[in-house]
Amino acid sequence: MNMPINTSCPVYIINLECAQDRMTNMHEQLVSLNIEYTRISAIKGADLSEFEINQVYSPTLNKQYFRAGLSLGEIGCYMSHRNVWRKMVAENIAYAVILEDDMLLTPQFTDIFQHTDIFKQYDLIKLADNRDHQPKHKKTIDDVFELINFTKIPNCATGYTLSLGGAKKLLAREKFYRPVDIDMQFCHELNLSVFGLRPYPITENKNMTSNIVTLNGGFHGKKSTSFIRNIKYRVHLWWHRKNYISGEF
């Protein structure tokens, strides 16, 4: 029997109890690549009480810093990722790979575990980008991979590596007010560095619809944005991209 590839690097899969088909898909992919993993039970936003939501989410800051209120699905998604970050801090886990359950792993996925020293060195490394954002700078890692930084950070949390230091920075917010992937775009607010690893070892599974979209009536987020609020957010985002890069090599 072959030994698991990533004996030193935890791999966490965030998965809703009601999404058994997604977990089966991820299990089959990871087993075929001989990779051990731990399933993390995701939080279903629709099951949260008003008290539970108010403990972690700030509608006031949301109105100030984002274009629309968060849907229950987005709130549950953010809380699910935070639970993984908290696990890392509580157990003093130096680095980990964090995956959502709706992606396809490329053959290069197993190769990333040759570079766990990089996982520990950099706060957060994106492993997927379905829009192919262009890098600001590049750094060759080996014959396969290059590390990149951004002015325009990919807006997905499909898969990423996270260091213990990065987990602590992400947990610095007492309450959140943007979707988790958008918060990563405003990484300078938390002194968080964000990079990408290309070629990306994870791709979008187009046969699956986002759990958030499914649970939110076909939309990813709320559609209550006013014109002024949307413009304010877009200007803030433009200013951020103009004045910051996602991290220094």
Coordinates of C-alpha atoms in Angstrom, one line a residue:
M1 CA 0.0 0.0 0.0
N2 CA 1.3 3.5 -0.9
M3 CA 1.9 5.9 1.9
P4 CA -0.1 9.1 1.9
I5 CA 1.6 11.9 0.1
N6 CA 1.1 14.8 2.5
T7 CA 2.0 13.3 5.9
S8 CA 3.2 16.7 7.2
C9 CA 0.5 18.9 5.8
P10 CA -3.1 18.8 6.9
V11 CA -5.8 19.0 4.2
Y12 CA -9.2 20.2 5.3
I13 CA -12.4 19.9 3.2
I14 CA -15.3 22.2 4.1
N15 CA -18.5 20.3 3.5
L16 CA -22.2 20.7 4.5
E17 CA -23.9 17.7 6.0
C18 CA -26.6 17.9 3.3
A19 CA -24.0 17.8 0.5
Q20 CA -23.0 14.1 0.6
D21 CA -22.5 14.0 -3.2
R22 CA -19.9 16.7 -3.0
M23 CA -18.0 15.0 -0.2
T24 CA -18.1 11.7 -2.2
N25 CA -16.7 13.5 -5.2
M26 CA -13.9 15.1 -3.1
H27 CA -13.2 11.8 -1.4
E28 CA -12.8 9.9 -4.6
Q29 CA -10.4 12.5 -6.0
L30 CA -8.2 12.7 -3.0
V31 CA -8.1 8.9 -2.5
S32 CA -7.1 8.5 -6.1
L33 CA -4.2 10.9 -5.5
N34 CA -3.3 9.0 -2.3
I35 CA -3.9 12.2 -0.1
E36 CA -5.2 12.1 3.4
Y37 CA -7.7 14.7 4.5
T38 CA -10.0 15.8 7.3
R39 CA -13.6 16.8 6.7
I40 CA -14.7 20.0 8.4
S41 CA -18.5 20.3 8.8
A42 CA -19.7 23.5 7.2
I43 CA -22.2 25.8 8.7
K44 CA -25.6 26.2 7.0
G45 CA -26.5 29.9 7.3
A46 CA -30.2 29.1 7.2
D47 CA -29.9 27.1 10.4
L48 CA -28.4 30.0 12.4
S49 CA -30.3 31.9 15.0
E50 CA -30.3 35.7 15.0
F51 CA -28.2 35.6 18.1
E52 CA -25.6 33.4 16.5
I53 CA -25.4 35.7 13.5
N54 CA -25.1 38.9 15.6
Q55 CA -22.2 37.3 17.4
V56 CA -20.0 37.2 14.3
Y57 CA -21.5 39.5 11.6
S58 CA -21.8 43.3 11.7
P59 CA -24.6 44.8 9.5
T60 CA -23.3 48.3 10.5
L61 CA -19.8 47.7 9.1
N62 CA -21.4 45.8 6.1
K63 CA -23.3 49.0 5.1
Q64 CA -20.2 51.0 5.5
Y65 CA -17.7 48.8 3.6
F66 CA -19.6 46.5 1.3
R67 CA -22.0 46.9 -1.6
A68 CA -24.8 44.6 -0.2
G69 CA -25.9 42.8 2.9
L70 CA -24.6 39.3 3.2
S71 CA -26.9 36.4 2.5
L72 CA -27.3 33.6 5.1
G73 CA -25.2 31.4 2.8
E74 CA -22.4 33.9 2.7
I75 CA -22.5 34.2 6.5
G76 CA -22.4 30.4 7.0
C77 CA -19.5 30.1 4.5
Y78 CA -17.4 32.7 6.3
M79 CA -18.1 31.0 9.6
S80 CA -17.1 27.7 8.1
H81 CA -13.7 29.0 7.0
R82 CA -13.2 30.7 10.4
N83 CA -13.7 27.4 12.1
V84 CA -10.8 26.0 10.2
W85 CA -8.6 29.0 11.1
R86 CA -9.6 28.6 14.7
K87 CA -8.7 24.9 14.6
M88 CA -5.2 25.8 13.3
V89 CA -4.7 28.3 16.1
A90 CA -6.0 26.1 18.8
E91 CA -3.9 23.2 17.7
N92 CA -0.8 25.2 16.7
I93 CA -0.9 23.9 13.2
A94 CA 1.9 25.5 11.2
Y95 CA 0.2 25.4 7.8
A96 CA -2.6 23.6 6.0
V97 CA -4.4 23.3 2.7
I98 CA -8.0 24.4 2.9
L99 CA -10.5 23.3 0.2
E100 CA -14.2 23.8 -0.5
D101 CA -16.0 20.8 -1.9
D102 CA -16.9 21.9 -5.4
M103 CA -13.7 21.7 -7.4
L104 CA -11.6 19.4 -9.5
L105 CA -8.0 18.6 -8.6
T106 CA -5.5 18.7 -11.4
P107 CA -2.6 16.1 -11.6
Q108 CA -0.3 18.9 -10.4
F109 CA -2.1 19.0 -7.0
T110 CA 0.1 16.3 -5.5
D111 CA 3.2 18.3 -6.5
I112 CA 2.4 21.2 -4.2
F113 CA 3.3 19.2 -1.1
Q114 CA 6.9 19.3 -2.2
H115 CA 6.8 23.0 -1.2
T116 CA 5.4 23.0 2.3
D117 CA 8.2 25.3 3.3
I118 CA 6.5 28.0 1.2
F119 CA 3.2 27.3 2.9
K120 CA 4.8 28.2 6.2
Q121 CA 6.6 31.2 4.9
Y122 CA 3.7 33.0 3.2
D123 CA 0.4 33.9 4.9
L124 CA -2.1 32.7 2.2
I125 CA -1.5 31.2 -1.2
K126 CA -4.4 30.9 -3.6
L127 CA -4.6 27.5 -5.4
A128 CA -7.4 28.5 -7.8
D129 CA -8.6 31.4 -10.0
N130 CA -11.4 30.9 -12.4
R131 CA -10.8 34.4 -14.0
D132 CA -7.1 34.1 -14.5
H133 CA -6.1 37.4 -12.9
Q134 CA -2.7 38.7 -14.1
P135 CA 0.1 38.8 -11.6
K136 CA 2.1 41.9 -10.6
H137 CA 5.3 39.9 -10.0
K138 CA 6.4 36.3 -10.4
K139 CA 8.8 34.1 -8.5
T140 CA 9.9 30.8 -9.9
I141 CA 9.6 27.9 -7.4
D142 CA 10.7 24.9 -9.5
D143 CA 10.3 23.6 -13.1
V144 CA 6.5 23.5 -12.6
F145 CA 5.3 26.2 -10.3
E146 CA 5.7 30.0 -9.9
L147 CA 4.5 32.1 -7.0
I148 CA 2.7 35.3 -8.0
N149 CA 1.3 38.4 -6.3
F150 CA -1.5 40.6 -7.4
T151 CA -3.0 44.1 -7.5
K152 CA -6.4 42.3 -8.3
I153 CA -6.7 39.3 -6.0
P154 CA -8.9 36.5 -7.2
N155 CA -12.3 36.6 -5.6
C156 CA -12.7 33.0 -4.6
A157 CA -12.0 30.9 -1.5
T158 CA -12.2 27.6 -3.4
G159 CA -8.7 26.4 -2.3
Y160 CA -5.8 28.0 -0.6
T161 CA -2.8 27.3 1.7
L162 CA -2.7 29.1 5.0
S163 CA 0.0 29.5 7.6
L164 CA -0.5 29.8 11.3
G165 CA 0.4 33.4 11.2
G166 CA -2.1 34.0 8.4
A167 CA -4.8 32.2 10.4
K168 CA -4.2 34.6 13.3
K169 CA -4.4 37.6 11.1
L170 CA -7.7 36.5 9.5
L171 CA -9.1 36.0 12.9
A172 CA -8.2 39.5 14.0
R173 CA -11.7 40.8 13.1
E174 CA -14.1 40.5 16.0
K175 CA -16.9 40.6 13.4
F176 CA -16.9 40.2 9.7
Y177 CA -18.9 42.2 7.2
R178 CA -17.9 41.1 3.7
P179 CA -17.9 37.6 2.1
V180 CA -14.8 35.6 3.0
D181 CA -13.2 35.8 -0.5
I182 CA -13.8 39.5 -0.8
D183 CA -12.3 40.1 2.7
M184 CA -9.2 38.4 1.4
Q185 CA -9.0 41.0 -1.4
F186 CA -8.7 43.7 1.3
C187 CA -5.8 41.9 2.9
H188 CA -3.9 45.1 3.7
E189 CA -6.5 45.8 6.4
L190 CA -5.2 42.8 8.3
N191 CA -1.5 43.0 7.2
L192 CA -2.2 39.7 5.4
S193 CA -0.1 38.7 2.4
V194 CA -1.9 36.9 -0.4
F195 CA -0.2 35.0 -3.3
G196 CA -1.1 32.6 -6.0
L197 CA 0.6 29.3 -7.1
R198 CA 0.6 28.8 -10.9
P199 CA -0.3 26.7 -12.7
Y200 CA -3.2 26.5 -10.4
P201 CA -3.6 22.9 -9.1
I202 CA -7.4 23.3 -8.7
T203 CA -10.1 24.1 -11.2
E204 CA -13.7 24.9 -11.0
N205 CA -16.1 22.0 -11.3
K206 CA -18.7 23.5 -13.7
N207 CA -21.0 20.5 -13.1
M208 CA -21.7 21.8 -9.6
T209 CA -23.6 24.9 -8.5
S210 CA -22.4 26.8 -5.5
N211 CA -24.1 25.8 -2.2
I212 CA -24.6 29.5 -1.5
V213 CA -26.3 30.0 -4.9
T214 CA -28.5 26.9 -4.3
L215 CA -29.5 28.0 -0.8
N216 CA -30.0 31.6 -1.9
G217 CA -32.6 31.2 -4.6
G218 CA -30.2 31.2 -7.5
F219 CA -28.1 34.3 -6.4
H220 CA -24.7 34.3 -4.7
G221 CA -25.5 37.3 -2.5
K222 CA -28.3 39.7 -1.7
K223 CA -29.4 42.0 -4.5
S224 CA -30.5 45.0 -2.4
T225 CA -27.5 47.2 -3.4
S226 CA -28.3 50.8 -3.9
F227 CA -26.6 52.7 -6.7
I228 CA -24.7 55.0 -4.3
R229 CA -23.6 52.2 -2.1
N230 CA -22.4 50.2 -5.0
I231 CA -20.4 53.1 -6.4
K232 CA -18.9 53.8 -3.0
Y233 CA -17.7 50.2 -2.7
R234 CA -16.3 50.1 -6.2
V235 CA -14.3 53.3 -5.6
H236 CA -12.9 51.9 -2.4
L237 CA -12.0 48.7 -4.2
W238 CA -10.4 50.6 -7.1
W239 CA -8.4 52.7 -4.6
H240 CA -7.2 49.6 -2.8
R241 CA -6.0 48.0 -6.0
K242 CA -4.3 51.1 -7.1
N243 CA -2.3 51.6 -3.8
Y244 CA -1.6 48.0 -2.7
I245 CA -0.1 44.8 -3.9
S246 CA -1.1 41.6 -2.2
G247 CA 2.3 40.8 -0.8
E248 CA 6.1 41.2 -1.1
F249 CA 8.4 38.3 -2.0

